[in-house]
Amino acid sequence: MLRRHARAACTALAAAGMVLAGPQTGSAGAAQPSPGTAPAVQSAARALGTAEARPELLAAMGRDLGLTRTQAERRLVNEAEAGATAARLRDRLAGSFAGAWVAGAESGSLTVATTRAADLAAIREAGATARLVRHDLSDLERAKEALDRAAGADAPVRYVDVRANVLVVEEVRAGAGARLAAATGVPRELVRVVRSDAAPRPLYDIRGGDAYYMGGGGRCSVGFAVTRGTTQGFATAGHCGRAGQSTSGYNQVAQGTFQASVFPGSDMAWVAANSSWTSTPYVKGAGGANVQVTGSVLQTVGSSVCRSGSTTGWHCGTIQQHNTSVTYPEGTISGVTRTTVCAEPGDSGGSYISGSQAQGVTSGGSGNCSSGGTTFFQPLNPILSNYGLTLKTGGTDPGPGPGEPEPGGTWKAGTVYAAGATVTYGGSTYRCLQGHQAQSGWEPPNVPALWQRV
């Protein structure tokens, strides 16, 4: 197995090989475009390239902010112009500047606050709404810095709310905010304490090919990010760890626990992550770039396949044989796939992917990535099926096909189907042509490459 031990790489080789353990209204003085027309590109918007916003960004803005595409485009232009206007006013107002903010569905209104009445006319002349407040931004930020130096987990979040002209402290334990202000000498009038039930935590991504470390020593690689209900986690090689063993991530931060593991016989396992980690539909590719995973269709012999591992990175080759049996010093495993891809200790558990289709997790092999070698992977679909896992995938849902019958039958998203399996859907029977995990958008009538009507 290609599992990297903490102190030294495993060097024992089996006979068969080694197991691889300003807004358009108010801020910049620009005219509001008529509904349904593209916004005029102004100076700041042009400089920031708002016209080149990707369709997926605009679509996400529409989904999450309740905007049409035209509104999303206008909002980006307005925010670029507002930022430029606010920056110029901050420079002009100097110590009296008390913050700026945009408002409205299209960010069409810019407000700039000041502590000096003499500034109001200049703010309005710049096309923004003027607000006179008591505390300038510099004073509030200095007070925040004092709180930051003394804050603990009982008051985990602190920020300047420029709209309210106050320093906000979120406390998870009653009285923590007041005690923090008193201990630092920050005037109580500057502070608003807000009770919160949520304590922030760091968030990390689970990505195929990244390193993880086993409690008790050793390093392996993430295979593929998965979910089981609301639990995030990843599939990996069974020889990397046993059920109950803890893991830490590529950054040595506590990550999760092995839930199940089989080795020898097979070489499969999965790790349930803690709430700081989130599954992503990616494998670490060449140069660290993300390679998207869209499914788990097992490719045919002779197909190209690439492997990602935490020791040797990204390497490619071809699939030689499926359903191979190999005997390691620890015992025999069956059902693995033989490839021409090289691997080395520490790559164990890492991702094998063909195009965007997940293939399996690195098990073992012989040779190295200097002279070449042969490596075996444990196919992913049996891992998903055995443990009730759902592969984390990305991509576009193709939606229902033309003339598709009403859904119904035995086909179910999340189920792993082997070649030859039959299902019913929409009153018809279909035979699986290629093993895969079913997902929304891959209903049998939609994907003739995967299902044949019989």
CSV table of C-alpha atoms in Angstrom, one decimal:
chain,number,residue,atom,x,y,z
A,1,MET,CA,0.0,0.0,0.0
A,2,LEU,CA,1.1,3.5,-0.6
A,3,ARG,CA,0.6,4.9,2.8
A,4,ARG,CA,3.2,7.4,4.0
A,5,HIS,CA,4.2,6.8,7.6
A,6,ALA,CA,5.0,9.8,9.8
A,7,ARG,CA,8.6,8.9,10.4
A,8,ALA,CA,9.6,7.1,7.3
A,9,ALA,CA,8.0,5.7,4.1
A,10,CYS,CA,7.0,2.1,4.1
A,11,THR,CA,9.6,0.2,2.2
A,12,ALA,CA,8.3,-3.4,2.3
A,13,LEU,CA,7.3,-4.7,-1.1
A,14,ALA,CA,5.1,-7.6,-1.8
A,15,ALA,CA,5.8,-10.0,-4.6
A,16,ALA,CA,2.9,-8.3,-6.5
A,17,GLY,CA,4.0,-4.8,-5.4
A,18,MET,CA,3.6,-2.5,-2.5
A,19,VAL,CA,0.3,-1.5,-1.0
A,20,LEU,CA,0.0,2.3,-1.3
A,21,ALA,CA,-0.6,3.2,2.0
A,22,GLY,CA,-21.3,54.6,-7.7
A,23,PRO,CA,-24.7,53.5,-8.2
A,24,GLN,CA,-26.8,54.6,-11.1
A,25,THR,CA,-29.1,56.6,-8.8
A,26,GLY,CA,-27.4,58.7,-6.2
A,27,SER,CA,-23.7,57.8,-5.9
A,28,ALA,CA,-22.1,58.7,-9.2
A,29,GLY,CA,-24.8,60.9,-10.6
A,30,ALA,CA,-25.4,58.6,-13.6
A,31,ALA,CA,-28.8,58.2,-15.1
A,32,GLN,CA,-30.8,55.1,-14.3
A,33,PRO,CA,-31.2,52.9,-17.4
A,34,SER,CA,-34.7,52.0,-18.5
A,35,PRO,CA,-35.9,48.5,-17.5
A,36,GLY,CA,-34.7,45.7,-19.7
A,37,THR,CA,-31.7,47.6,-21.1
A,38,ALA,CA,-28.1,46.8,-20.4
A,39,PRO,CA,-26.4,49.2,-18.0
A,40,ALA,CA,-24.0,51.8,-19.4
A,41,VAL,CA,-20.4,50.9,-18.6
A,42,GLN,CA,-18.9,53.8,-16.6
A,43,SER,CA,-15.3,54.4,-15.7
A,44,ALA,CA,-15.0,52.4,-12.5
A,45,ALA,CA,-17.2,49.6,-13.8
A,46,ARG,CA,-15.1,49.4,-17.0
A,47,ALA,CA,-11.9,49.3,-14.9
A,48,LEU,CA,-13.3,46.5,-12.8
A,49,GLY,CA,-14.6,44.5,-15.7
A,50,THR,CA,-18.2,44.2,-14.6
A,51,ALA,CA,-19.3,43.6,-18.2
A,52,GLU,CA,-17.2,40.4,-18.1
A,53,ALA,CA,-19.1,38.8,-15.2
A,54,ARG,CA,-19.6,35.1,-15.8
A,55,PRO,CA,-23.1,33.8,-16.4
A,56,GLU,CA,-22.8,31.5,-13.5
A,57,LEU,CA,-22.0,34.4,-11.2
A,58,LEU,CA,-25.1,36.3,-12.4
A,59,ALA,CA,-27.2,33.2,-12.1
A,60,ALA,CA,-26.1,32.8,-8.5
A,61,MET,CA,-26.8,36.4,-7.7
A,62,GLY,CA,-30.3,35.9,-9.2
A,63,ARG,CA,-30.9,32.8,-7.1
A,64,ASP,CA,-29.6,34.2,-3.8
A,65,LEU,CA,-30.5,37.9,-4.0
A,66,GLY,CA,-33.8,37.6,-5.9
A,67,LEU,CA,-32.5,39.5,-9.0
A,68,THR,CA,-33.1,39.3,-12.7
A,69,ARG,CA,-30.1,39.0,-14.9
A,70,THR,CA,-30.4,42.7,-15.8
A,71,GLN,CA,-30.7,43.7,-12.2
A,72,ALA,CA,-27.6,41.7,-11.3
A,73,GLU,CA,-25.7,43.4,-14.1
A,74,ARG,CA,-26.8,46.8,-12.9
A,75,ARG,CA,-25.9,46.0,-9.4
A,76,LEU,CA,-22.3,45.2,-10.3
A,77,VAL,CA,-22.0,48.4,-12.2
A,78,ASN,CA,-23.5,50.4,-9.4
A,79,GLU,CA,-21.3,48.8,-6.8
A,80,ALA,CA,-18.2,49.5,-8.8
A,81,GLU,CA,-19.1,53.2,-9.2
A,82,ALA,CA,-20.2,53.5,-5.5
A,83,GLY,CA,-16.9,52.1,-4.4
A,84,ALA,CA,-14.9,54.6,-6.4
A,85,THR,CA,-17.1,57.5,-5.2
A,86,ALA,CA,-16.8,56.4,-1.5
A,87,ALA,CA,-13.0,56.1,-1.9
A,88,ARG,CA,-12.7,59.6,-3.2
A,89,LEU,CA,-14.9,61.0,-0.4
A,90,ARG,CA,-13.0,59.1,2.2
A,91,ASP,CA,-9.8,60.7,1.0
A,92,ARG,CA,-11.4,64.2,0.9
A,93,LEU,CA,-13.1,63.9,4.3
A,94,ALA,CA,-10.1,62.4,6.0
A,95,GLY,CA,-10.6,62.1,9.8
A,96,SER,CA,-14.3,63.0,9.7
A,97,PHE,CA,-15.2,60.1,7.4
A,98,ALA,CA,-17.5,57.6,9.3
A,99,GLY,CA,-18.2,54.9,6.7
A,100,ALA,CA,-20.1,54.3,3.5
A,101,TRP,CA,-22.7,51.7,2.3
A,102,VAL,CA,-25.0,50.9,-0.6
A,103,ALA,CA,-28.6,50.0,-0.5
A,104,GLY,CA,-31.4,48.8,-2.8
A,105,ALA,CA,-31.9,45.7,-4.9
A,106,GLU,CA,-29.5,47.1,-7.5
A,107,SER,CA,-27.3,48.9,-5.0
A,108,GLY,CA,-28.7,52.1,-6.5
A,109,SER,CA,-28.2,54.3,-3.4
A,110,LEU,CA,-24.8,55.2,-1.8
A,111,THR,CA,-24.7,56.8,1.7
A,112,VAL,CA,-21.6,58.4,3.2
A,113,ALA,CA,-21.4,59.3,6.9
A,114,THR,CA,-19.4,62.1,8.4
A,115,THR,CA,-18.9,63.6,11.9
A,116,ARG,CA,-18.5,67.1,10.4
A,117,ALA,CA,-21.6,69.1,9.3
A,118,ALA,CA,-19.4,71.1,6.8
A,119,ASP,CA,-18.9,67.9,4.8
A,120,LEU,CA,-22.6,67.3,4.0
A,121,ALA,CA,-22.7,69.5,0.9
A,122,ALA,CA,-19.6,67.9,-0.6
A,123,ILE,CA,-21.1,64.4,-0.1
A,124,ARG,CA,-24.3,65.4,-1.8
A,125,GLU,CA,-22.4,67.1,-4.7
A,126,ALA,CA,-20.7,63.7,-5.3
A,127,GLY,CA,-24.1,62.1,-5.8
A,128,ALA,CA,-24.4,60.3,-2.4
A,129,THR,CA,-26.8,60.6,0.5
A,130,ALA,CA,-25.1,62.4,3.4
A,131,ARG,CA,-25.5,61.4,7.1
A,132,LEU,CA,-24.1,63.2,10.1
A,133,VAL,CA,-23.0,60.9,12.9
A,134,ARG,CA,-21.2,61.1,16.2
A,135,HIS,CA,-18.2,58.8,15.9
A,136,ASP,CA,-15.7,58.7,13.0
A,137,LEU,CA,-14.6,55.4,11.5
A,138,SER,CA,-11.0,55.7,12.8
A,139,ASP,CA,-12.2,56.0,16.4
A,140,LEU,CA,-14.4,52.9,16.1
A,141,GLU,CA,-11.7,50.9,14.4
A,142,ARG,CA,-9.2,51.7,17.1
A,143,ALA,CA,-11.7,50.7,19.7
A,144,LYS,CA,-12.2,47.4,17.9
A,145,GLU,CA,-8.5,46.7,17.8
A,146,ALA,CA,-8.4,47.1,21.6
A,147,LEU,CA,-11.2,44.6,21.9
A,148,ASP,CA,-9.6,42.2,19.5
A,149,ARG,CA,-6.4,42.0,21.5
A,150,ALA,CA,-8.3,40.9,24.6
A,151,ALA,CA,-11.3,39.0,23.2
A,152,GLY,CA,-11.9,35.3,23.9
A,153,ALA,CA,-14.3,32.6,22.7
A,154,ASP,CA,-17.1,34.1,24.8
A,155,ALA,CA,-17.2,37.2,22.6
A,156,PRO,CA,-16.1,35.6,19.3
A,157,VAL,CA,-17.3,38.3,16.8
A,158,ARG,CA,-16.6,42.0,16.7
A,159,TYR,CA,-17.2,44.5,13.9
A,160,VAL,CA,-17.9,48.2,13.1
A,161,ASP,CA,-21.5,48.6,11.9
A,162,VAL,CA,-21.2,51.8,9.8
A,163,ARG,CA,-24.9,52.0,9.3
A,164,ALA,CA,-25.5,52.3,13.0
A,165,ASN,CA,-22.2,54.1,13.8
A,166,VAL,CA,-21.4,51.7,16.6
A,167,LEU,CA,-19.0,48.9,17.5
A,168,VAL,CA,-20.8,45.5,17.7
A,169,VAL,CA,-19.7,42.7,20.0
A,170,GLU,CA,-21.4,39.3,19.6
A,171,GLU,CA,-21.4,37.3,22.8
A,172,VAL,CA,-22.2,33.6,23.3
A,173,ARG,CA,-22.1,33.9,27.1
A,174,ALA,CA,-24.2,36.6,28.9
A,175,GLY,CA,-22.1,39.5,30.2
A,176,ALA,CA,-19.0,38.7,28.0
A,177,GLY,CA,-19.4,41.8,25.9
A,178,ALA,CA,-19.7,44.2,28.8
A,179,ARG,CA,-16.8,42.6,30.6
A,180,LEU,CA,-14.6,42.8,27.5
A,181,ALA,CA,-15.4,46.5,27.0
A,182,ALA,CA,-14.7,47.2,30.7
A,183,ALA,CA,-11.4,45.3,30.7
A,184,THR,CA,-10.1,47.2,27.7
A,185,GLY,CA,-11.3,50.6,28.7
A,186,VAL,CA,-13.4,51.1,25.5
A,187,PRO,CA,-16.2,53.6,26.2
A,188,ARG,CA,-19.4,51.7,26.7
A,189,GLU,CA,-21.2,54.2,24.4
A,190,LEU,CA,-19.2,52.9,21.5
A,191,VAL,CA,-20.3,49.3,22.0
A,192,ARG,CA,-23.5,47.5,21.3
A,193,VAL,CA,-23.6,43.9,22.6
A,194,VAL,CA,-25.6,41.3,20.7
A,195,ARG,CA,-26.4,37.8,22.0
A,196,SER,CA,-25.6,35.0,19.5
A,197,ASP,CA,-26.0,31.2,19.8
A,198,ALA,CA,-23.5,30.5,17.0
A,199,ALA,CA,-19.8,30.3,17.6
A,200,PRO,CA,-17.8,30.7,14.4
A,201,ARG,CA,-15.3,28.1,13.4
A,202,PRO,CA,-12.9,27.7,10.5
A,203,LEU,CA,-14.2,26.0,7.4
A,204,TYR,CA,-12.2,23.8,5.1
A,205,ASP,CA,-12.8,22.0,1.9
A,206,ILE,CA,-12.6,18.3,1.3
A,207,ARG,CA,-11.0,17.7,-2.1
A,208,GLY,CA,-9.8,14.5,-3.7
A,209,GLY,CA,-6.0,14.1,-3.8
A,210,ASP,CA,-5.3,16.3,-0.7
A,211,ALA,CA,-3.3,14.8,2.2
A,212,TYR,CA,-4.8,13.7,5.4
A,213,TYR,CA,-3.1,12.3,8.5
A,214,MET,CA,-4.2,9.4,10.7
A,215,GLY,CA,-4.2,9.6,14.5
A,216,GLY,CA,-1.2,7.4,15.6
A,217,GLY,CA,0.9,8.3,12.6
A,218,GLY,CA,0.9,8.0,8.8
A,219,ARG,CA,-0.4,10.0,5.8
A,220,CYS,CA,-2.8,9.1,3.0
A,221,SER,CA,-4.8,10.9,0.4
A,222,VAL,CA,-8.4,11.8,0.1
A,223,GLY,CA,-10.2,9.8,-2.6
A,224,PHE,CA,-13.5,11.5,-3.3
A,225,ALA,CA,-15.7,13.8,-1.2
A,226,VAL,CA,-19.0,12.2,-0.3
A,227,THR,CA,-22.1,12.8,1.9
A,228,ARG,CA,-24.2,10.5,3.9
A,229,GLY,CA,-27.4,12.4,4.8
A,230,THR,CA,-26.2,15.7,6.2
A,231,THR,CA,-22.7,14.3,7.1
A,232,GLN,CA,-19.8,15.4,5.0
A,233,GLY,CA,-16.8,13.1,4.4
A,234,PHE,CA,-14.7,11.2,1.9
A,235,ALA,CA,-14.0,7.8,0.5
A,236,THR,CA,-10.5,6.4,0.8
A,237,ALA,CA,-8.5,3.2,1.0
A,238,GLY,CA,-9.2,0.7,3.8
A,239,HIS,CA,-5.5,0.1,4.5
A,240,CYS,CA,-5.1,3.7,5.6
A,241,GLY,CA,-7.1,3.3,8.8
A,242,ARG,CA,-9.6,1.4,10.9
A,243,ALA,CA,-13.1,2.4,12.2
A,244,GLY,CA,-12.8,4.8,15.1
A,245,GLN,CA,-9.4,6.2,14.1
A,246,SER,CA,-9.2,9.9,13.9
A,247,THR,CA,-7.9,12.0,11.1
A,248,SER,CA,-6.5,15.5,10.6
A,249,GLY,CA,-6.6,17.4,7.3
A,250,TYR,CA,-3.9,18.6,4.9
A,251,ASN,CA,-3.4,21.6,7.3
A,252,GLN,CA,-3.1,19.3,10.4
A,253,VAL,CA,-6.5,20.6,11.7
A,254,ALA,CA,-8.8,18.0,13.3
A,255,GLN,CA,-10.9,16.6,10.5
A,256,GLY,CA,-12.9,13.5,11.3
A,257,THR,CA,-13.1,9.8,12.1
A,258,PHE,CA,-13.0,6.6,10.1
A,259,GLN,CA,-16.5,5.1,10.1
A,260,ALA,CA,-15.9,1.8,8.4
A,261,SER,CA,-12.9,0.1,6.8
A,262,VAL,CA,-12.2,-3.2,4.9
A,263,PHE,CA,-8.7,-4.5,4.2
A,264,PRO,CA,-7.7,-7.0,3.0
A,265,GLY,CA,-10.5,-8.7,0.9
A,266,SER,CA,-11.3,-5.2,-0.5
A,267,ASP,CA,-9.5,-1.9,0.1
A,268,MET,CA,-12.2,0.6,1.0
A,269,ALA,CA,-13.1,3.0,3.8
A,270,TRP,CA,-14.8,6.2,4.5
A,271,VAL,CA,-14.2,9.1,6.9
A,272,ALA,CA,-17.0,11.3,8.4
A,273,ALA,CA,-15.7,14.8,8.8
A,274,ASN,CA,-16.5,17.2,11.6
A,275,SER,CA,-18.5,20.4,11.1
A,276,SER,CA,-15.4,22.4,10.0
A,277,TRP,CA,-15.1,20.5,6.8
A,278,THR,CA,-17.3,20.6,3.7
A,279,SER,CA,-17.3,18.1,0.8
A,280,THR,CA,-16.6,19.6,-2.7
A,281,PRO,CA,-17.1,18.1,-6.2
A,282,TYR,CA,-13.4,18.5,-7.0
A,283,VAL,CA,-10.1,16.6,-7.3
A,284,LYS,CA,-6.8,18.3,-7.1
A,285,GLY,CA,-5.4,18.4,-10.6
A,286,ALA,CA,-2.2,19.6,-12.3
A,287,GLY,CA,-0.7,22.6,-10.6
A,288,GLY,CA,-3.3,22.4,-7.8
A,289,ALA,CA,-6.2,23.3,-10.1
A,290,ASN,CA,-9.6,21.9,-9.4
A,291,VAL,CA,-10.9,19.1,-11.6
A,292,GLN,CA,-14.6,18.8,-11.4
A,293,VAL,CA,-16.3,15.5,-10.6
A,294,THR,CA,-19.7,15.0,-12.3
A,295,GLY,CA,-20.3,11.3,-11.8
A,296,SER,CA,-19.0,7.8,-11.2
A,297,VAL,CA,-19.3,6.0,-14.6
A,298,LEU,CA,-16.6,3.3,-14.6
A,299,GLN,CA,-14.7,3.5,-17.9
A,300,THR,CA,-13.7,0.7,-20.2
A,301,VAL,CA,-10.3,-1.0,-20.5
A,302,GLY,CA,-7.9,1.1,-22.5
A,303,SER,CA,-9.4,4.4,-21.3
A,304,SER,CA,-7.3,7.2,-20.0
A,305,VAL,CA,-7.3,7.7,-16.3
A,306,CYS,CA,-5.5,10.2,-14.0
A,307,ARG,CA,-4.5,9.9,-10.4
A,308,SER,CA,-4.2,12.6,-7.7
A,309,GLY,CA,-2.1,11.9,-4.6
A,310,SER,CA,-0.5,13.9,-1.8
A,311,THR,CA,3.0,12.6,-2.5
A,312,THR,CA,3.4,12.7,-6.3
A,313,GLY,CA,0.5,14.9,-7.3
A,314,TRP,CA,-1.2,14.4,-10.7
A,315,HIS,CA,-0.2,11.5,-13.0
A,316,CYS,CA,-2.1,9.8,-15.9
A,317,GLY,CA,-2.1,6.5,-17.7
A,318,THR,CA,-4.6,3.9,-19.0
A,319,ILE,CA,-6.9,1.3,-17.5
A,320,GLN,CA,-5.4,-2.1,-18.2
A,321,GLN,CA,-7.8,-4.6,-16.5
A,322,HIS,CA,-10.8,-4.5,-14.3
A,323,ASN,CA,-11.7,-7.1,-11.6
A,324,THR,CA,-8.1,-7.9,-10.7
A,325,SER,CA,-6.9,-9.8,-7.7
A,326,VAL,CA,-3.6,-8.9,-6.0
A,327,THR,CA,-1.9,-10.4,-2.9
A,328,TYR,CA,-0.1,-8.0,-0.6
A,329,PRO,CA,1.8,-9.1,2.5
A,330,GLU,CA,-1.3,-8.3,4.5
A,331,GLY,CA,-3.5,-10.5,2.4
A,332,THR,CA,-5.4,-10.7,-0.9
A,333,ILE,CA,-7.8,-8.1,-2.3
A,334,SER,CA,-10.1,-8.7,-5.2
A,335,GLY,CA,-12.1,-6.5,-7.6
A,336,VAL,CA,-9.5,-3.8,-8.1
A,337,THR,CA,-8.5,-2.2,-11.4
A,338,ARG,CA,-5.0,-2.4,-12.8
A,339,THR,CA,-3.5,0.7,-14.4
A,340,THR,CA,-0.3,2.1,-15.9
A,341,VAL,CA,-0.4,5.1,-13.6
A,342,CYS,CA,2.5,5.5,-11.2
A,343,ALA,CA,2.2,6.1,-7.5
A,344,GLU,CA,4.4,6.2,-4.3
A,345,PRO,CA,3.9,6.0,-0.5
A,346,GLY,CA,1.4,8.6,0.7
A,347,ASP,CA,-0.6,8.5,-2.5
A,348,SER,CA,-2.8,5.7,-0.9
A,349,GLY,CA,-6.5,6.5,-1.0
A,350,GLY,CA,-6.2,9.2,-3.6
A,351,SER,CA,-8.4,9.9,-6.5
A,352,TYR,CA,-8.5,8.1,-9.9
A,353,ILE,CA,-10.6,10.1,-12.4
A,354,SER,CA,-11.3,9.7,-16.1
A,355,GLY,CA,-12.5,13.0,-17.6
A,356,SER,CA,-14.9,14.1,-15.0
A,357,GLN,CA,-16.0,10.6,-13.9
A,358,ALA,CA,-14.7,9.3,-10.6
A,359,GLN,CA,-13.1,5.8,-11.0
A,360,GLY,CA,-11.7,4.7,-7.6
A,361,VAL,CA,-9.2,5.2,-4.8
A,362,THR,CA,-5.5,4.3,-4.9
A,363,SER,CA,-4.7,0.9,-3.4
A,364,GLY,CA,-1.2,-0.4,-4.1
A,365,GLY,CA,1.3,-1.2,-6.8
A,366,SER,CA,4.9,-1.4,-7.8
A,367,GLY,CA,7.5,0.9,-9.2
A,368,ASN,CA,7.6,4.7,-8.7
A,369,CYS,CA,7.0,7.9,-10.5
A,370,SER,CA,10.6,8.2,-11.6
A,371,SER,CA,11.0,4.9,-13.5
A,372,GLY,CA,7.3,4.1,-13.9
A,373,GLY,CA,5.1,1.5,-12.4
A,374,THR,CA,1.8,-0.3,-12.1
A,375,THR,CA,-0.9,0.7,-9.7
A,376,PHE,CA,-4.2,-0.7,-8.6
A,377,PHE,CA,-7.3,1.2,-7.6
A,378,GLN,CA,-10.4,0.1,-5.6
A,379,PRO,CA,-13.4,1.1,-7.7
A,380,LEU,CA,-15.5,3.8,-6.1
A,381,ASN,CA,-19.0,2.5,-6.8
A,382,PRO,CA,-18.7,-0.5,-4.5
A,383,ILE,CA,-17.6,1.9,-1.7
A,384,LEU,CA,-20.6,4.2,-2.3
A,385,SER,CA,-23.0,1.2,-2.4
A,386,ASN,CA,-21.5,-0.6,0.7
A,387,TYR,CA,-21.6,2.4,2.9
A,388,GLY,CA,-24.7,4.3,1.6
A,389,LEU,CA,-22.6,7.3,0.5
A,390,THR,CA,-23.5,9.9,-2.2
A,391,LEU,CA,-20.6,11.2,-4.4
A,392,LYS,CA,-20.3,14.9,-4.3
A,393,THR,CA,-20.7,16.1,-7.9
A,394,GLY,CA,-20.9,19.3,-9.8
A,395,GLY,CA,-22.1,20.3,-13.3
A,396,THR,CA,-25.3,21.2,-14.9
A,397,ASP,CA,-28.5,19.2,-14.5
A,398,PRO,CA,-29.7,18.3,-18.0
A,399,GLY,CA,-33.3,18.3,-16.8
A,400,PRO,CA,-36.1,16.2,-18.3
A,401,GLY,CA,-35.8,15.1,-21.9
A,402,PRO,CA,-38.3,16.0,-24.6
A,403,GLY,CA,-41.5,14.0,-24.4
A,404,GLU,CA,-40.3,12.2,-21.3
A,405,PRO,CA,-43.1,10.1,-19.6
A,406,GLU,CA,-44.3,10.9,-16.1
A,407,PRO,CA,-41.6,9.7,-13.6
A,408,GLY,CA,-42.2,6.7,-11.4
A,409,GLY,CA,-40.9,3.2,-10.9
A,410,THR,CA,-37.9,1.6,-9.2
A,411,TRP,CA,-35.1,4.0,-10.4
A,412,LYS,CA,-33.8,6.1,-7.6
A,413,ALA,CA,-31.2,8.9,-7.4
A,414,GLY,CA,-28.3,7.9,-5.1
A,415,THR,CA,-28.5,4.2,-5.9
A,416,VAL,CA,-25.4,2.6,-7.4
A,417,TYR,CA,-26.3,0.5,-10.5
A,418,ALA,CA,-24.0,-2.1,-12.0
A,419,ALA,CA,-24.0,-2.9,-15.7
A,420,GLY,CA,-26.9,-5.2,-16.4
A,421,ALA,CA,-29.2,-4.0,-13.6
A,422,THR,CA,-32.8,-3.3,-14.6
A,423,VAL,CA,-35.1,-0.6,-13.4
A,424,THR,CA,-38.5,0.8,-14.3
A,425,TYR,CA,-39.1,4.5,-14.9
A,426,GLY,CA,-42.2,6.2,-16.3
A,427,GLY,CA,-43.8,2.9,-17.1
A,428,SER,CA,-40.9,1.5,-19.1
A,429,THR,CA,-38.1,-0.9,-18.2
A,430,TYR,CA,-34.4,0.0,-18.7
A,431,ARG,CA,-31.2,-1.9,-18.5
A,432,CYS,CA,-28.0,-0.3,-17.1
A,433,LEU,CA,-25.2,-0.2,-19.7
A,434,GLN,CA,-22.4,1.3,-17.5
A,435,GLY,CA,-22.0,1.1,-13.8
A,436,HIS,CA,-22.6,4.4,-12.0
A,437,GLN,CA,-24.3,6.2,-9.1
A,438,ALA,CA,-27.6,7.6,-10.2
A,439,GLN,CA,-28.2,11.3,-9.7
A,440,SER,CA,-30.9,13.9,-10.5
A,441,GLY,CA,-30.8,14.6,-14.3
A,442,TRP,CA,-29.5,11.1,-15.1
A,443,GLU,CA,-33.0,9.6,-15.2
A,444,PRO,CA,-33.0,6.6,-17.7
A,445,PRO,CA,-34.7,8.5,-20.6
A,446,ASN,CA,-32.2,11.3,-20.3
A,447,VAL,CA,-29.0,9.3,-20.6
A,448,PRO,CA,-29.0,6.7,-23.3
A,449,ALA,CA,-25.2,6.2,-22.7
A,450,LEU,CA,-26.1,4.7,-19.3
A,451,TRP,CA,-29.6,3.1,-19.8
A,452,GLN,CA,-31.2,1.2,-22.7
A,453,ARG,CA,-34.9,0.8,-22.9
A,454,VAL,CA,-35.9,-2.8,-23.1
